[in-house]
Short mmCIF file of C-alpha atoms in Angstrom, two decimals:
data_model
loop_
_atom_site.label_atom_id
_atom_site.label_comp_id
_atom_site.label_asym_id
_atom_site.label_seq_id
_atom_site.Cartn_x
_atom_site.Cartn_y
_atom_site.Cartn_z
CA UNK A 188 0.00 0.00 0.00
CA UNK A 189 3.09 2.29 1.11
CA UNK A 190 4.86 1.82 -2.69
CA UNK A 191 1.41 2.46 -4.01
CA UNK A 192 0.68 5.80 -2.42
CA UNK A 193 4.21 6.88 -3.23
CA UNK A 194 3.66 6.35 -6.46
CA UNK A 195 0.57 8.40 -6.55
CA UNK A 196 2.42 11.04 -4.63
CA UNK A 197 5.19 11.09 -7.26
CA UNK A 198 3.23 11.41 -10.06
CA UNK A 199 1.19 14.33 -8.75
CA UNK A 200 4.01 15.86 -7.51
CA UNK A 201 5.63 15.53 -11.33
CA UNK A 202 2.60 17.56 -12.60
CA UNK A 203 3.09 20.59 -10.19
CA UNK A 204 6.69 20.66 -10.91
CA UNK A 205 5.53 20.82 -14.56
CA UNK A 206 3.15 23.32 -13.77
CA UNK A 207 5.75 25.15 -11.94
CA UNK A 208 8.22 25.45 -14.34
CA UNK A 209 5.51 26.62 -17.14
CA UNK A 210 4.08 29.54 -14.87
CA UNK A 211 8.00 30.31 -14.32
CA UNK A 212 8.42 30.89 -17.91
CA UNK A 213 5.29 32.21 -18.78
CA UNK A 214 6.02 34.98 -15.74
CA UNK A 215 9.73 36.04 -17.30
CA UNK A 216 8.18 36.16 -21.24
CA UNK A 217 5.74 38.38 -19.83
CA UNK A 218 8.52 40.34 -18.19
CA UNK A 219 10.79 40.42 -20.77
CA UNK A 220 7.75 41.78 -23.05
CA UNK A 221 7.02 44.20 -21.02
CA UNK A 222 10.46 45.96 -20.46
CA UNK A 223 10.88 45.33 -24.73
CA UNK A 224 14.03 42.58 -24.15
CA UNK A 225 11.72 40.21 -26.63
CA UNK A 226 10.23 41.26 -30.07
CA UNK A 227 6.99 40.48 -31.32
CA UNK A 228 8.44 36.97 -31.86
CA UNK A 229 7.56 34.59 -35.10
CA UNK A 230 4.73 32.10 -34.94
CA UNK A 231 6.50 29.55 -32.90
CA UNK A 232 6.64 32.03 -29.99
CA UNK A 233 2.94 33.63 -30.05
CA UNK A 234 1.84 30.10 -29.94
CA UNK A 235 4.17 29.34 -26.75
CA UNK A 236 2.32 32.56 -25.53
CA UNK A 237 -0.68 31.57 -25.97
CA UNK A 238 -0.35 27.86 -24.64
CA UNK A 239 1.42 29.29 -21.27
CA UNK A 240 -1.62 31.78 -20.99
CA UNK A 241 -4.22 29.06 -21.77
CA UNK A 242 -2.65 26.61 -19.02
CA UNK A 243 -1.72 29.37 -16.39
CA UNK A 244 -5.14 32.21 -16.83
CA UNK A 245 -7.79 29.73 -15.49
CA UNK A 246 -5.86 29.23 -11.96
CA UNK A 247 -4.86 32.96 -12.30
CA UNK A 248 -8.54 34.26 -12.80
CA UNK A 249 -9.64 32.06 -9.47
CA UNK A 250 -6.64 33.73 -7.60
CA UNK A 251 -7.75 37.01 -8.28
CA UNK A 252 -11.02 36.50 -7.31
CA UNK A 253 -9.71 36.07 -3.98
CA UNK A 254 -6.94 38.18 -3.97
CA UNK A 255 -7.14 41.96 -5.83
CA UNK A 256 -4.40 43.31 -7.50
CA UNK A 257 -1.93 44.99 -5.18
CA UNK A 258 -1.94 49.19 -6.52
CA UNK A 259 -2.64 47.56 -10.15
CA UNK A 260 0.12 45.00 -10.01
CA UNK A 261 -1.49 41.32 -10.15
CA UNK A 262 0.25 39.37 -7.84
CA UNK A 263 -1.63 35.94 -8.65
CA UNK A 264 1.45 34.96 -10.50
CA UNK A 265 3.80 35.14 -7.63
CA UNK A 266 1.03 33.42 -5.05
CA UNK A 267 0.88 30.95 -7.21
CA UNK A 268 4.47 30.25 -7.24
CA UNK A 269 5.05 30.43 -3.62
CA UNK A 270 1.92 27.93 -3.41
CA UNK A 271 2.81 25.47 -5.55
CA UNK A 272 6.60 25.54 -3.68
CA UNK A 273 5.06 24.73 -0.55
CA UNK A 274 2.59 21.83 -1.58
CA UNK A 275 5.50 20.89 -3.61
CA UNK A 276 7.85 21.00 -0.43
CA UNK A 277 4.96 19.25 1.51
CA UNK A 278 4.97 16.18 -0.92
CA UNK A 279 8.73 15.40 -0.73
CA UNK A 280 8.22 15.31 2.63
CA UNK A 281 5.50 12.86 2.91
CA UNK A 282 7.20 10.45 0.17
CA UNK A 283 10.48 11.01 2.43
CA UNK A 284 8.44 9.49 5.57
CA UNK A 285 6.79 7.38 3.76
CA UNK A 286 10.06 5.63 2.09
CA UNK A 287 11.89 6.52 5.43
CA UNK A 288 9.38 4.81 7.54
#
């Protein structure tokens, strides 16, 4: 039952590091837009754009519901991050007492 559950915690744990690392990118493209380090890009980039914005906006647009934009800066991004670090953090610890113990 033990190796079962770790697997289960694994696997989940492999998707938020995914989704991590994509709201990561998709949070320094929009930076680097907005201070003009990137171009317009070619079609290979607007489409990254819009996948990162199709996967991230839906967890953004709850997050904002619950917490408003700080003098106009959306900070949904960054709670997100921080979030998904600590559920992250709180996996590898279960798997490590699970394995440990």
């Amino acid at each position: 039952m033990e190796i079962m559950l770790e697997s289960i915690l694994w696997c989940i744990e492999g998707v938020l590091e995914i989704y991590f690392i994509l709201a990561i990118v998709n949070i320094v493209l929009y930076w680097c837009m907005h201070f003009g380090l990137m171009g317009q890009g070619g079609d290979a980039y607007k489409k990254l754009l819009a996948f990162l914005h199709q996967i991230t906006e839906p967890v953004y647009a709850k997050l904002r519901e619950k917490i408003k934009p700080v003098q106009g800066f959306d900070i949904s991004p960054y709670v997100l991050i921080v979030s998904l670090m600590f559920v992250l953090h709180i996996l590898e610890k279960t798997r490590q007492a699970l394995i440990g113990g």
